[in-house]
Amino acid sequence: MKSKLINEQQGEKTFALIFETGDEAMSGLARFAKENALGASRFTAIGAFRDVILGYFDWEAKEYRKIPVREQVEVLSLIGDVALKGKEPKVHAHVVVGLSDGSTRGGHLIEGHVRPTLEVILTESPEHLCKEIDEESGLALIRI
Amino acid sequence: MKSKLINEQQGEKTFALIFETGDEAMSGLARFAKENALGASRFTAIGAFRDVILGYFDWEAKEYRKIPVREQVEVLSLIGDVALKGKEPKVHAHVVVGLSDGSTRGGHLIEGHVRPTLEVILTESPEHLCKEIDEESGLALIRI
Amino acid sequence: MKSKLINEQQGEKTFALIFETGDEAMSGLARFAKENALGASRFTAIGAFRDVILGYFDWEAKEYRKIPVREQVEVLSLIGDVALKGKEPKVHAHVVVGLSDGSTRGGHLIEGHVRPTLEVILTESPEHLCKEIDEESGLALIRI
């Protein structure tokens, strides 16, 4: 994954993050967030995966059920944010993918391997957002 | 719902709006728009609903057909805007949700109850957008 | 299609692009990109189409398979970007649409006729993004 700063003004920065074939999206986003010490970002992306693991949060089991999609899919929408859990930036992303017949699947993005590209535009704000553990779900949620 | 201004420069403001369990998304967005006198905003969001009512605009009947989804769903993409109808800010939002098997549903967002979170990033621009009634559809549409 | 500049600061510009009944989305976006000499933009949109042609990139055939949807659909998410191929701005957009029963379809946006509106918010950055032909896929991809 390569990145380029495409705008910066008064503490707000916008980056293009371009993933190539074989790159894994969530680990690439997490690495970028850590290396750039992100504290409050949002992003959108389009592209394609050669395989992806979606998640659905099972409210009874209080954990993500994994839904693997083992085929080439279009990334129709990838929307997410970055917030701090303690000092660590955490990436949260949801995705809708398109299959060869135009039908769609979607979920929490657990893992996705890019082919041939994933084009992410990410904007980091000067004010930070922080996460805390939510007692009911056990999830780390943004609290303001 | 709680909000935090995460960036402001030369009349453009970006807010994080964080909804919690039980909050209804459309009324929360409408209240925020009114209280902050929004006149031209766009937003994206991810999170989850415990139930949601989607709408499909029936072109023959010239009204929204309601499509209720009465189960816990991931909010995969929520995209919308705010524009003025007269002096009143109007929120327009479309949503794609993900079910437990990774299949998706979507429509015009009529009503959605959050569980456990909905993370909205909204940017308000200095120049306003205005809506007028479109004679053919009967809908209030942005005209510029 | 009509456009309005709703924010400008230090080389970053944000436009609202409002399409009306009968307008074709991709050609309208391409024309706007050319007339405004866009070099690095991202956009999101919602609205509705009266018909749309989706694309799925067939990795074996190395071409887009066309998936026509010949009915009134909600545009649930339209996400895209603009980058330069040589001196020519190229629009890349993926869409998810909603049918009358709340089911969804999606793909690469090849062609979509608006009815009654498509509301696009597009932000152009001061730094440009450039495309090059990817040998494996034959597609023009952003390289940074």
mmCIF file of N, CA, C and O in Angstrom, chain A residues 44-77:
data_model
loop_
_atom_site.group_PDB
_atom_site.id
_atom_site.type_symbol
_atom_site.label_atom_id
_atom_site.label_comp_id
_atom_site.label_asym_id
_atom_site.label_seq_id
_atom_site.Cartn_x
_atom_site.Cartn_y
_atom_site.Cartn_z
ATOM 1 N N THR A 44 -13.553 6.705 2.801
ATOM 2 C CA THR A 44 -14.392 5.969 1.869
ATOM 3 C C THR A 44 -13.458 5.349 0.838
ATOM 4 O O THR A 44 -12.360 5.872 0.586
ATOM 5 N N ALA A 45 -13.905 4.234 0.242
ATOM 6 C CA ALA A 45 -13.067 3.563 -0.740
ATOM 7 C C ALA A 45 -13.909 2.756 -1.712
ATOM 8 O O ALA A 45 -15.020 2.343 -1.402
ATOM 9 N N ILE A 46 -13.331 2.549 -2.905
ATOM 10 C CA ILE A 46 -13.859 1.599 -3.881
ATOM 11 C C ILE A 46 -12.686 0.810 -4.462
ATOM 12 O O ILE A 46 -11.522 1.219 -4.326
ATOM 13 N N GLY A 47 -12.991 -0.317 -5.096
ATOM 14 C CA GLY A 47 -11.939 -1.142 -5.677
ATOM 15 C C GLY A 47 -12.446 -2.554 -5.873
ATOM 16 O O GLY A 47 -13.602 -2.746 -6.238
ATOM 17 N N ALA A 48 -11.585 -3.532 -5.586
ATOM 18 C CA ALA A 48 -12.003 -4.934 -5.734
ATOM 19 C C ALA A 48 -11.155 -5.826 -4.835
ATOM 20 O O ALA A 48 -9.988 -5.530 -4.555
ATOM 21 N N PHE A 49 -11.777 -6.925 -4.370
ATOM 22 C CA PHE A 49 -11.091 -7.952 -3.571
ATOM 23 C C PHE A 49 -11.102 -9.265 -4.345
ATOM 24 O O PHE A 49 -12.054 -9.565 -5.060
ATOM 25 N N ARG A 50 -10.056 -10.072 -4.104
ATOM 26 C CA ARG A 50 -10.111 -11.434 -4.676
ATOM 27 C C ARG A 50 -10.727 -12.398 -3.681
ATOM 28 O O ARG A 50 -11.171 -13.476 -4.031
ATOM 29 N N ASP A 51 -10.771 -12.008 -2.399
ATOM 30 C CA ASP A 51 -11.538 -12.727 -1.378
ATOM 31 C C ASP A 51 -11.679 -11.807 -0.185
ATOM 32 O O ASP A 51 -10.878 -10.885 -0.010
ATOM 33 N N VAL A 52 -12.709 -12.060 0.622
ATOM 34 C CA VAL A 52 -12.976 -11.170 1.745
ATOM 35 C C VAL A 52 -13.669 -11.956 2.852
ATOM 36 O O VAL A 52 -14.423 -12.897 2.573
ATOM 37 N N ILE A 53 -13.389 -11.600 4.106
ATOM 38 C CA ILE A 53 -14.142 -12.155 5.237
ATOM 39 C C ILE A 53 -14.954 -11.028 5.863
ATOM 40 O O ILE A 53 -14.403 -10.038 6.360
ATOM 41 N N LEU A 54 -16.287 -11.181 5.808
ATOM 42 C CA LEU A 54 -17.218 -10.224 6.388
ATOM 43 C C LEU A 54 -17.553 -10.664 7.813
ATOM 44 O O LEU A 54 -17.470 -11.851 8.139
ATOM 45 N N GLY A 55 -17.975 -9.714 8.635
ATOM 46 C CA GLY A 55 -18.413 -10.051 9.985
ATOM 47 C C GLY A 55 -19.818 -9.535 10.256
ATOM 48 O O GLY A 55 -20.205 -8.486 9.736
ATOM 49 N N TYR A 56 -20.558 -10.302 11.053
ATOM 50 C CA TYR A 56 -21.879 -9.880 11.540
ATOM 51 C C TYR A 56 -21.836 -10.041 13.045
ATOM 52 O O TYR A 56 -21.545 -11.140 13.543
ATOM 53 N N PHE A 57 -22.119 -8.971 13.774
ATOM 54 C CA PHE A 57 -22.052 -9.050 15.231
ATOM 55 C C PHE A 57 -23.299 -9.744 15.767
ATOM 56 O O PHE A 57 -24.399 -9.205 15.690
ATOM 57 N N ASP A 58 -23.077 -10.934 16.289
ATOM 58 C CA ASP A 58 -24.159 -11.750 16.848
ATOM 59 C C ASP A 58 -24.455 -11.243 18.254
ATOM 60 O O ASP A 58 -23.628 -11.371 19.154
ATOM 61 N N TRP A 59 -25.635 -10.648 18.396
ATOM 62 C CA TRP A 59 -25.981 -9.971 19.645
ATOM 63 C C TRP A 59 -26.144 -10.938 20.814
ATOM 64 O O TRP A 59 -25.935 -10.573 21.973
ATOM 65 N N GLU A 60 -26.525 -12.165 20.534
ATOM 66 C CA GLU A 60 -26.662 -13.164 21.614
ATOM 67 C C GLU A 60 -25.280 -13.656 22.049
ATOM 68 O O GLU A 60 -24.966 -13.679 23.229
ATOM 69 N N ALA A 61 -24.463 -14.018 21.074
ATOM 70 C CA ALA A 61 -23.138 -14.580 21.382
ATOM 71 C C ALA A 61 -22.126 -13.494 21.741
ATOM 72 O O ALA A 61 -21.064 -13.780 22.294
ATOM 73 N N LYS A 62 -22.462 -12.238 21.442
ATOM 74 C CA LYS A 62 -21.560 -11.097 21.664
ATOM 75 C C LYS A 62 -20.221 -11.290 20.952
ATOM 76 O O LYS A 62 -19.161 -11.028 21.515
ATOM 77 N N GLU A 63 -20.277 -11.790 19.727
ATOM 78 C CA GLU A 63 -19.049 -11.875 18.951
ATOM 79 C C GLU A 63 -19.375 -11.822 17.463
ATOM 80 O O GLU A 63 -20.533 -12.003 17.069
ATOM 81 N N TYR A 64 -18.349 -11.559 16.663
ATOM 82 C CA TYR A 64 -18.545 -11.485 15.228
ATOM 83 C C TYR A 64 -18.604 -12.884 14.622
ATOM 84 O O TYR A 64 -17.715 -13.708 14.836
ATOM 85 N N ARG A 65 -19.683 -13.145 13.886
ATOM 86 C CA ARG A 65 -19.810 -14.342 13.089
ATOM 87 C C ARG A 65 -19.078 -14.064 11.775
ATOM 88 O O ARG A 65 -19.272 -13.007 11.176
ATOM 89 N N LYS A 66 -18.227 -14.976 11.339
ATOM 90 C CA LYS A 66 -17.460 -14.739 10.105
ATOM 91 C C LYS A 66 -18.206 -15.256 8.878
ATOM 92 O O LYS A 66 -18.717 -16.381 8.885
ATOM 93 N N ILE A 67 -18.238 -14.450 7.853
ATOM 94 C CA ILE A 67 -18.909 -14.794 6.589
ATOM 95 C C ILE A 67 -17.877 -14.658 5.469
ATOM 96 O O ILE A 67 -17.645 -13.563 4.957
ATOM 97 N N PRO A 68 -17.241 -15.770 5.082
ATOM 98 C CA PRO A 68 -16.225 -15.679 4.025
ATOM 99 C C PRO A 68 -16.867 -15.596 2.635
ATOM 100 O O PRO A 68 -17.869 -16.254 2.383
ATOM 101 N N VAL A 69 -16.314 -14.774 1.771
ATOM 102 C CA VAL A 69 -16.744 -14.693 0.367
ATOM 103 C C VAL A 69 -15.488 -14.965 -0.466
ATOM 104 O O VAL A 69 -14.616 -14.108 -0.591
ATOM 105 N N ARG A 70 -15.406 -16.189 -0.995
ATOM 106 C CA ARG A 70 -14.172 -16.649 -1.635
ATOM 107 C C ARG A 70 -14.258 -16.524 -3.147
ATOM 108 O O ARG A 70 -14.232 -17.504 -3.871
ATOM 109 N N GLU A 71 -14.396 -15.291 -3.597
ATOM 110 C CA GLU A 71 -14.416 -15.065 -5.044
ATOM 111 C C GLU A 71 -14.072 -13.608 -5.313
ATOM 112 O O GLU A 71 -14.097 -12.778 -4.400
ATOM 113 N N GLN A 72 -13.761 -13.321 -6.568
ATOM 114 C CA GLN A 72 -13.457 -11.942 -6.980
ATOM 115 C C GLN A 72 -14.725 -11.094 -6.863
ATOM 116 O O GLN A 72 -15.760 -11.447 -7.444
ATOM 117 N N VAL A 73 -14.664 -10.013 -6.098
ATOM 118 C CA VAL A 73 -15.819 -9.128 -5.906
ATOM 119 C C VAL A 73 -15.410 -7.671 -6.105
ATOM 120 O O VAL A 73 -14.269 -7.293 -5.833
ATOM 121 N N GLU A 74 -16.356 -6.880 -6.567
ATOM 122 C CA GLU A 74 -16.163 -5.429 -6.600
ATOM 123 C C GLU A 74 -16.364 -4.890 -5.173
ATOM 124 O O GLU A 74 -17.297 -5.311 -4.484
ATOM 125 N N VAL A 75 -15.519 -3.985 -4.722
ATOM 126 C CA VAL A 75 -15.764 -3.258 -3.464
ATOM 127 C C VAL A 75 -16.636 -2.066 -3.830
ATOM 128 O O VAL A 75 -16.160 -1.082 -4.412
ATOM 129 N N LEU A 76 -17.928 -2.191 -3.523
ATOM 130 C CA LEU A 76 -18.901 -1.174 -3.947
ATOM 131 C C LEU A 76 -18.886 0.019 -3.006
ATOM 132 O O LEU A 76 -19.064 1.157 -3.426
ATOM 133 N N SER A 77 -18.726 -0.268 -1.713
ATOM 134 C CA SER A 77 -18.577 0.820 -0.752
ATOM 135 C C SER A 77 -17.799 0.288 0.429
ATOM 136 O O SER A 77 -18.063 -0.809 0.928
#
